[in-house]
């Protein structure tokens, strides 16, 4: 952003948050520092301190300049705030664009931007290269007057047979004052995606027509339908971009329970919220994260390709529709409540514009997520009965310029729906304190109470706090059931309780839990779809964290058994339900989603 501000011509920028840019080096003496008395000028107005103590530890108020070292943000500021600046910008039509996904044979457009805020005219020797075979770099010398800017346009034709992979566009600029600046930009070349062939009949409900146009360009076979069409002869239904309205007709998808697959492309916030009942946000994300990296929907799409897509998304108007209120900035209606909203202007590079908050109720599996606290999923699979619904709020349709990753994702959706088969459903039984059973039933589960009966592999046993008393008499049967393939979810148990009925020994430690970091789980894991943000606790408290006997996730707030299908969740959602702090409603929602997903 700093580069962009300067390139737009901002004459001054106040970087007043010094704590973001500087940190004390190790070993600085923070004790009392005696000051030499200036006897000759003792009577002058102002302070004449004898010593300094209890400093406000900020770079502009404390210690010597040499005692401070720049943070990562400080290094970026120093790099981009020199009198001379050289960097790789976007194409001439939009220098802030960060296009990086390309197909073989396509053209890369970039430019080297030179800014001279020094007090003299400078000459710059610019050299660039891209480490793609058959691509030769270039060189150009420019003179830039003081207070002016210059551009070196780059137009690179990729070879049609180029190998897919990650490459680096690099620029080296040597100024005649003796300084040299380098910059690099990642370029991703994706393989040309194969056509999506469906083995079943595909129906398309698309009153707007943008999704039909994309399907035609992608040579996908389908049959247009209207809202009254009986879907009994179709295996997959595609609901086109913007097809759902608040009061307009739509197809009956009751056959999902019997095996119908539905692909729902981008819908408006109004339809998602007021017709389907989701919590949504109009956010404008340029970066989302792969929550299940090995999921078939992400085949051929690397994590770094889920950001800064080419062109502009068209799901939202470029400017935010808002009212103003003193001290709050933009005010919008959310669930019919007037709330503050961050500023938003433009859709360039957006990968997702209208986001669904991960639901706390129902069988929803996020494949991608992003936004504040990673609480939104723009690619969300819902399963019911023998069928499934895939909600794609990624901006894959109607972009002003197609992005290869968006194209690959949309085609993956069609292939995935065609090949998708339902997994067996299991019946849940609960043991533990009554609040846990009430929570699970409120989350939509048809859960029974475990009363010591023999278990089958078609059942899941959920052990909440206090479960040991009812489970320990049946420990031998539970062990045999787990060995035969049964699934068990343990919630908030310590080792004293868990070791009374589990067929293996666990250890726990009582310690404060606030947050934990862990890698995303694979599609076949019991922890699939879980993010570190889902275990973030905004009310620090001691938990019984797993420390042994299982594979520890994060700090032990989650774990999975090293043998047997057992998952451990040591944070208990219903313990946050009635907390008086409004901020903890978010912890309650996120941990409720966590438990529902598990």
C-alpha atoms as one frame of an Amber mdcrd trajectory, in Angstrom:
protein
   0.000   0.000   0.000   2.857   2.419   0.775   4.175   2.051  -2.754   0.700
   2.671  -4.141   0.242   5.825  -2.040   3.491   7.213  -3.371   2.683   6.240
  -6.954  -0.711   7.944  -6.711   1.171  11.090  -5.731   0.534  11.324  -1.994
   2.803  14.133  -0.820   2.970  13.104   2.851   1.878  10.125   4.928   1.838
  10.034   8.739   3.263   6.751  10.032   2.488   7.517  13.646   2.245   3.990
  15.082   5.928   3.643  15.933   5.369   0.437  17.886   4.511  -1.317  14.604
   7.856  -0.445  13.056  10.478  -0.629  15.796  11.421  -2.963  18.641  14.139
  -2.792  21.262  17.241  -4.840  20.629  18.110  -7.468  23.204  20.223  -6.400
  26.161  19.129  -2.778  26.387  19.551  -1.479  29.938  16.109  -0.338  31.066
  17.275   0.754  34.516  17.702   4.273  35.857  20.041   6.380  33.743  21.820
   9.240  35.557  22.164  12.457  33.579  25.070  14.876  33.745  24.156  18.145
  35.443  24.636  21.150  33.180  25.739  23.589  35.863  26.396  26.409  33.387
  22.781  26.514  32.209  20.977  25.284  35.304  18.826  28.417  35.609  17.427
  28.334  32.092  13.644  27.737  31.653  12.471  24.145  31.303  13.389  20.801
  32.826  16.811  19.975  34.155  16.404  16.269  35.017  18.843  14.375  37.229
  17.915  10.942  35.815  15.568   9.095  33.436  13.371   6.199  34.611  10.086
   4.478  33.687  10.356   5.375  30.021   7.512   5.265  27.536   9.105   2.577
  25.384   8.634   4.023  21.933  11.292   4.789  19.385  10.615   8.539  19.420
  10.498   8.839  23.223  12.976   6.420  24.806  16.598   5.205  24.648  19.051
   5.923  21.845  18.380   5.522  18.148  20.892   2.662  18.018  18.863   0.754
  20.624  15.985   0.259  18.208  15.831  -2.256  15.353  13.138  -2.332  12.652
  10.401  -4.965  12.678   9.334  -6.679   9.462   6.917  -3.790   8.931   9.727
  -1.322   9.673  12.013  -2.941   7.101   9.247  -2.708   4.512   8.726   0.943
   5.403  12.432   1.722   5.079  12.617  -0.126   1.770   9.668   1.757   0.290
  10.086   5.216   1.804  13.494   6.183   0.438  13.798   9.304  -1.741  14.277
   6.959  -4.696  11.889   4.045  -5.175  11.914   1.318  -7.821   9.502  -1.615
  -7.845   7.495  -3.951 -10.101   3.941  -2.684 -10.526   0.914  -4.008 -12.320
  -0.064  -3.414 -15.916  -0.356   0.141 -17.225  -4.157   0.104 -16.967  -3.976
  -0.714 -13.234  -0.574  -0.394 -11.588  -1.948  -1.788  -8.283  -3.073  -5.062
  -9.903  -1.237  -8.156  -8.680  -2.071 -10.562 -11.511   0.089 -13.655 -11.121
  -1.872 -16.658 -12.476  -1.342 -17.349 -16.184  -1.704 -20.165 -18.703   0.954
 -21.187 -21.243   0.800 -18.908 -24.272  -0.735 -15.975 -22.401   0.817 -12.514
 -22.055   2.138 -11.062 -18.806   1.877  -7.275 -18.524   3.813  -5.501 -15.766
   5.884  -2.331 -15.428   8.878  -1.163 -13.472   7.875   2.021 -11.653  10.513
   4.617 -10.758   9.791   7.452  -8.309  12.257  10.295  -7.734  11.584  12.292
  -4.573  15.232  13.268  -4.203  16.432  16.813  -4.892  18.175  16.110  -8.167
  17.588  14.472 -11.511  18.713  10.829 -11.559  19.533   8.276 -14.219  18.418
   4.688 -13.668  19.693   1.548 -15.380  16.798  -0.955 -15.293  17.237  -4.675
 -15.937  14.592  -7.395 -15.682  14.393 -11.175 -16.092  11.896 -14.025 -15.779
  13.259 -17.517 -15.115  10.985 -19.225 -17.649  12.755 -21.180 -20.407  12.704
 -19.423 -23.796  12.189 -16.024 -22.122  14.959 -13.451 -22.477  15.039 -10.449
 -20.185  15.542  -6.821 -21.068  17.329  -3.616 -20.160  16.520   0.085 -20.414
  18.026   3.328 -19.128  15.807   6.220 -18.041  16.322   9.738 -16.722  13.861
  10.820 -14.028  13.631  14.535 -13.076  13.254  15.438  -9.423   9.684  15.057
  -8.190   8.730  12.958 -11.211   8.023   9.329 -12.065   8.910   7.031 -14.960
   7.756   3.629 -16.225   9.424   0.710 -17.956   6.584  -1.317 -19.563   7.051
  -5.092 -19.583   5.137  -7.325 -21.986   6.139 -10.978 -21.808   4.717 -13.608
 -24.157   4.734 -16.985 -22.404   5.646 -19.966 -24.615   2.624 -22.137 -25.472
   4.488 -25.220 -24.268   5.754 -23.711 -21.017   5.917 -26.009 -18.012   3.470
 -25.203 -15.206   5.082 -24.046 -11.974   6.120 -21.082  -9.845   8.535 -18.569
 -11.408  10.038 -15.226 -10.441   9.994 -11.945 -12.309  12.978  -9.950 -11.059
  14.051  -6.331 -11.553  17.375  -4.679 -10.695  17.560  -0.881 -10.847  20.921
   0.907 -10.485  20.728   4.645  -9.857  23.580   6.987 -10.727  23.925   7.997
  -7.058  25.425   4.541  -6.457  22.349   2.903  -4.896  20.748  -0.276  -6.220
  17.212  -1.519  -5.610  15.851  -4.961  -6.453  12.307  -6.268  -6.518  10.706
  -9.575  -7.436   7.194 -10.737  -8.248   5.928 -14.363  -8.238   4.424 -15.701
 -11.459   2.376 -18.905 -11.449   1.842 -20.807 -14.692  -1.068 -23.223 -14.376
  -1.756 -26.213 -16.620  -4.537 -25.887 -19.157  -7.456 -27.574 -17.380  -9.109
 -30.549 -19.055 -12.738 -30.246 -20.061 -15.272 -31.320 -17.452 -17.314 -34.293
 -18.596 -20.368 -35.317 -16.574 -21.618 -38.909 -16.577 -25.127 -37.768 -15.652
 -27.645 -35.242 -16.878 -26.970 -31.674 -15.713 -29.754 -29.139 -15.230 -29.092
 -25.390 -15.179 -31.307 -22.812 -13.489 -29.816 -19.503 -14.593 -32.225 -16.609
 -15.222 -29.355 -14.091 -15.372 -27.352 -16.068 -17.933 -23.755 -15.460 -16.823
 -23.189 -19.040 -15.703 -24.658 -20.389 -18.952 -22.210 -18.233 -20.908 -19.317
 -19.648 -18.896 -20.535 -23.237 -19.360 -20.769 -22.650 -23.110 -17.218 -21.318
 -23.262 -16.073 -24.318 -21.232 -17.944 -26.734 -23.557 -19.981 -28.232 -20.728
 -23.239 -29.948 -21.641 -26.358 -28.949 -19.737 -30.094 -28.408 -20.126 -31.744
 -25.115 -19.206 -34.683 -25.497 -16.822 -37.145 -23.211 -15.097 -38.376 -23.207
 -11.530 -41.242 -25.606 -12.290 -39.095 -28.356 -13.823 -39.217 -31.759 -12.153
 -35.610 -32.721 -11.385 -36.204 -36.465 -11.088 -34.254 -37.264 -14.277 -31.212
 -35.102 -13.402 -28.198 -36.059 -11.304 -26.805 -32.536 -10.873 -28.445 -29.137
 -10.680 -26.458 -25.947 -11.279 -27.927 -22.779  -9.791 -26.405 -19.920 -11.741
 -24.877 -16.713 -10.472 -27.514 -14.405  -8.986 -30.321 -16.871  -9.784 -31.897
 -16.743  -6.319 -33.891 -13.687  -5.336 -35.836 -12.816  -2.241 -39.259 -13.644
  -3.669 -38.624 -15.161  -7.095 -39.317 -18.823  -7.916 -36.611 -21.475  -7.767
 -36.447 -25.244  -8.373 -37.539 -27.685  -5.684 -34.378 -29.393  -4.407 -36.044
 -31.791  -1.967 -34.407 -34.619  -3.944 -31.059 -33.758  -2.324 -32.028 -36.193
   0.424 -32.339 -38.882  -2.259 -29.045 -38.170  -4.008 -29.376 -34.966  -6.042
 -26.198 -32.864  -6.202 -26.579 -29.084  -6.380 -23.889 -26.562  -7.337 -24.859
 -23.068  -6.211 -22.739 -20.381  -7.854 -22.377 -16.838  -6.469 -25.563 -15.457
  -4.893 -26.362 -12.050  -3.421 -26.158 -11.337   0.288 -29.898 -10.678   0.325
 -30.726 -14.137  -1.049 -28.229 -15.918   1.182 -29.343 -14.129   4.334 -33.053
 -13.536   3.950 -33.978 -16.576   1.883 -31.515 -19.295   2.917 -30.844 -18.087
   6.461 -27.057 -17.730   6.421 -25.061 -15.134   8.305 -23.217 -13.281   5.538
 -20.872 -10.393   4.957 -19.997  -8.296   1.903 -16.275  -8.187   2.400 -14.254
  -8.239  -0.816 -11.456 -10.717  -0.061  -8.351 -10.846  -2.230  -6.873 -13.811
  -0.363  -8.446 -17.018   0.928  -6.868 -20.070   2.526  -7.072 -23.763   1.706
  -8.724 -25.360   4.709  -8.536 -28.846   3.128  -5.519 -28.653   0.789  -5.916
 -32.189  -0.622  -9.630 -31.861  -1.360 -10.579 -32.857  -4.948 -12.085 -29.401
  -5.489  -8.581 -27.921  -5.182  -6.900 -30.309  -7.609  -4.258 -28.405  -9.566
  -4.674 -25.230  -7.475  -1.814 -24.333  -5.135  -2.357 -22.368  -1.933  -0.632
 -19.284  -3.357  -2.967 -19.291  -6.369  -6.024 -18.545  -4.193  -5.295 -14.824
  -4.079  -5.269 -11.701  -6.247  -7.154 -13.043  -9.225  -6.964 -11.283 -12.546
  -9.499  -8.635 -13.490 -12.377  -7.503 -11.301 -15.197  -9.412  -9.662 -18.696
  -8.298 -10.652 -20.792  -9.647  -7.786 -20.871  -6.273  -6.022 -20.839  -2.693
  -7.307 -17.394  -1.074  -7.103 -18.457   1.350  -4.366 -20.015   0.548  -0.999
 -23.642   1.581  -0.542 -23.758   3.219   2.850 -24.969   5.999   5.105 -22.721
   8.001   7.379 -22.840   8.523  11.113 -20.481  10.671  13.208 -17.441   8.774
  14.558 -18.465   5.552  12.818 -17.798   6.115   9.118 -19.915   3.950   6.776
 -23.118   2.466   8.230 -24.870  -0.425   6.457 -27.823  -2.681   7.223 -26.799
  -6.184   8.392 -29.674  -8.495   9.413 -31.743  -5.279   9.446 -29.430  -3.836
  12.110 -27.505  -0.589  11.348 -23.820  -1.484  11.860 -20.434   0.141  11.016
 -18.689  -1.259   7.945 -15.138  -0.974   6.697 -14.603   1.212   3.646 -14.591
  -0.610   0.341 -13.864   0.758  -3.106 -13.294  -1.366  -6.194 -13.337  -5.106
  -6.931  -9.929  -5.495  -8.533  -8.271  -8.765  -7.606 -11.224  -9.965  -5.512
 -11.521 -13.726  -5.131 -14.690 -13.652  -2.986 -17.119 -10.770  -2.466 -20.167
 -12.123  -0.601 -19.147 -14.473   2.189 -21.033 -17.092   4.194 -20.118 -17.351
   7.855 -19.366 -20.964   8.755 -22.654 -22.255  10.169 -22.761 -23.687  13.678
 -25.619 -26.016  12.736 -25.763 -28.599   9.965 -23.246 -30.741   8.068 -21.213
 -27.948   6.473 -17.612 -28.532   5.391 -15.490 -25.475   4.449 -12.931 -26.199
   1.724 -11.699 -22.582   1.611 -11.966 -19.900   4.276 -10.856 -16.356   4.981
 -11.847 -12.972   6.330 -11.878 -11.788   9.908 -11.010 -14.649  12.286 -11.225
 -17.016   9.278 -14.909 -17.274  10.099 -16.164 -17.142   6.503 -16.118 -19.854
   3.867 -16.604 -18.969   0.196 -16.511 -22.672  -0.784 -18.787 -24.642   1.501
 -20.146 -28.153   1.095 -23.429 -29.143   2.741 -24.536 -32.737   3.006 -28.038
 -34.029   3.646 -29.150 -37.638   3.254 -27.661 -39.129   0.077 -27.046 -35.796
  -1.632 -25.029 -32.638  -1.225 -25.119 -28.924  -1.994 -21.929 -27.048  -2.839
 -22.072 -23.300  -2.216 -19.460 -21.468  -4.294 -19.162 -17.823  -3.306 -15.764
 -17.583  -4.958 -15.904 -14.985  -7.737 -15.456 -17.446 -10.595 -18.263 -16.138
 -12.854 -18.536 -12.949 -14.870 -15.078 -11.567 -14.090 -13.826  -8.760 -16.300
 -10.833 -10.992 -17.005 -10.707 -14.763 -16.521  -8.215 -16.121 -14.027  -6.835
 -19.646 -14.595  -7.294 -20.597 -10.935 -10.938 -19.487 -11.033 -11.474 -21.500
 -14.199  -9.807 -24.581 -12.698 -11.903 -24.322  -9.531 -15.198 -24.064 -11.416
 -14.339 -27.051 -13.628 -13.268 -29.026 -10.562 -16.720 -28.388  -9.102 -18.397
 -30.019 -12.088 -16.096 -33.047 -12.005 -16.495 -33.371  -8.249 -20.289 -33.297
  -8.392 -20.334 -35.917 -11.113 -18.127 -38.317  -9.105 -19.433 -37.555  -5.596
 -20.793 -40.447  -3.560 -22.325 -40.196  -0.076 -20.430 -41.462   2.937 -22.271
 -43.593   5.486 -24.160 -41.654   8.132 -23.826 -42.529  11.811 -26.124 -42.134
  14.780 -24.752 -40.098  17.702 -25.030 -41.194  21.328 -24.056 -38.851  24.154
 -22.771 -39.405  27.669 -21.880 -36.633  30.112 -23.319 -33.543  31.710 -26.835
 -32.664  30.465 -25.747 -29.300  29.021 -23.732 -31.138  26.374 -26.690 -33.140
  25.130 -28.821 -30.011  25.023 -26.146 -28.201  23.017 -25.875 -31.019  20.457
 -29.645 -31.174  20.007 -29.779 -27.395  19.566 -27.093 -27.793  16.869 -29.452
 -30.039  14.926 -28.243 -33.493  15.904 -30.691 -36.311  16.553 -28.614 -37.515
  19.473 -29.585 -40.227  21.933 -28.304 -40.952  25.413 -25.811 -43.765  25.871
 -27.049 -46.183  28.501 -24.507 -48.978  28.281 -25.869 -50.812  25.248 -23.581
 -52.530  22.741 -22.275 -50.104  20.131 -22.061 -50.620  16.372 -19.746 -48.968
  13.836 -22.827 -47.094  12.552 -22.796 -45.104  15.784 -20.645 -42.288  17.200
 -20.094 -41.967  20.931 -19.743 -38.404  22.240 -18.203 -38.225  25.735 -18.685
 -34.865  27.439 -17.554 -33.643  30.857 -18.679 -36.070  33.552 -18.990 -39.010
  31.132 -16.589 -41.281  33.022 -19.158 -42.271  35.645 -21.487 -43.833  33.054
 -18.814 -45.062  30.623 -16.232 -46.677  32.916 -18.373 -49.777  33.652 -18.391
 -50.432  29.893 -14.715 -49.701  29.201 -14.001 -53.172  27.815 -16.888 -53.010
  25.349 -15.911 -49.491  24.282 -12.334 -50.631  23.645 -13.492 -53.534  21.468
 -15.878 -51.237  19.608 -13.114 -48.722  18.849 -10.869 -51.522  17.620 -13.651
 -52.633  15.272 -13.866 -49.136  13.747 -16.121 -47.146  16.044 -15.723 -43.350
  16.280 -15.527 -41.474  19.583 -15.451 -37.736  20.280 -14.149 -36.659  23.685
 -15.074 -33.158  24.905 -13.300 -31.453  27.801 -12.161 -34.612  29.615  -9.087
 -34.769  31.843  -6.842 -37.828  32.119  -8.485 -38.902  35.383 -11.822 -39.349
  33.611 -10.577 -40.388  30.167  -8.368 -43.178  31.472 -11.351 -44.801  33.167
 -12.959 -45.866  29.880 -10.487 -45.350  27.005  -8.460 -48.415  25.856  -5.242
 -46.368  25.964  -3.754 -43.940  28.464  -3.771 -40.185  27.968  -2.166 -37.400
  29.976  -3.338 -33.817  30.347  -1.982 -30.642  31.863  -4.087 -27.839  33.258
  -2.934 -24.613  31.630  -4.222 -21.376  30.181  -5.391 -21.581  26.597  -5.809
 -18.536  24.386  -4.786 -19.609  20.885  -3.010 -22.391  19.030  -1.485 -22.816
  15.597  -1.608 -25.978  13.494  -1.548 -27.028   9.860  -4.824 -27.776   8.043
  -5.942 -31.395   8.188  -6.467 -33.537   5.117  -9.792 -34.589   3.613  -9.718
 -37.976   5.371  -8.957 -36.623   8.831 -11.370 -36.408  11.753 -10.233 -32.760
  11.990 -10.999 -31.840   8.365 -12.369 -28.313   8.053 -11.014 -27.091  11.400
  -8.935 -23.876  11.528  -6.784 -22.408  14.331  -9.276 -19.539  14.525 -11.938
 -22.005  15.631 -10.099 -22.657  18.909  -9.267 -18.994  19.628 -10.454 -18.191
  23.143 -11.283 -14.540  23.850 -11.729 -15.301  27.562  -8.424 -16.855  28.694
  -9.023 -19.690  31.125  -7.372 -22.921  32.228  -8.245 -26.025  30.204  -7.239
 -29.672  30.478  -4.877 -29.676  27.470  -3.743 -33.036  26.059  -0.044 -33.664
  26.660   0.404 -37.361  25.869  -1.205 -40.560  24.634  -2.490 -38.954  21.416
  -1.275 -36.854  18.490  -1.291 -33.324  19.905  -2.806 -30.538  17.789  -1.650
 -27.008  18.623  -1.130 -26.698  22.370  -3.264 -29.753  23.111  -6.651 -28.077
  22.796  -7.277 -30.670  20.048  -5.836 -34.140  19.577  -6.503 -37.377  17.772
  -5.727 -40.886  18.940  -2.611 -42.503  17.574  -4.647 -45.705  17.192  -8.403
 -45.787  16.870 -10.871 -43.235  15.589 -10.866 -40.923  18.585 -10.816 -37.123
  18.489 -10.307 -34.874  21.524 -11.733 -31.366  21.864 -10.719 -29.742  25.145
 -12.624 -26.478  24.715 -16.306 -26.794  25.667 -18.614 -24.498  23.657 -21.587
 -24.417  26.019 -19.356 -23.057  28.791 -19.293 -19.764  26.830 -23.030 -19.653
  26.100 -24.226 -17.360  28.888 -21.149 -15.189  29.408 -22.100 -11.501  29.908
 -19.396 -10.193  27.535 -20.764  -9.617  24.007 -17.306 -10.301  22.585 -17.502
 -13.900  23.769 -20.478 -14.521  21.521 -17.891 -14.906  18.781 -15.979 -17.500
  20.803 -19.267 -19.301  21.435 -20.117 -19.323  17.703 -16.679 -20.427  16.579
 -16.323 -23.208  19.150 -19.898 -24.302  18.412 -18.948 -24.602  14.740 -15.818
 -26.497  15.818 -17.820 -29.065  17.763 -20.477 -29.445  15.052 -17.770 -30.037
  12.438 -16.007 -32.613  14.620
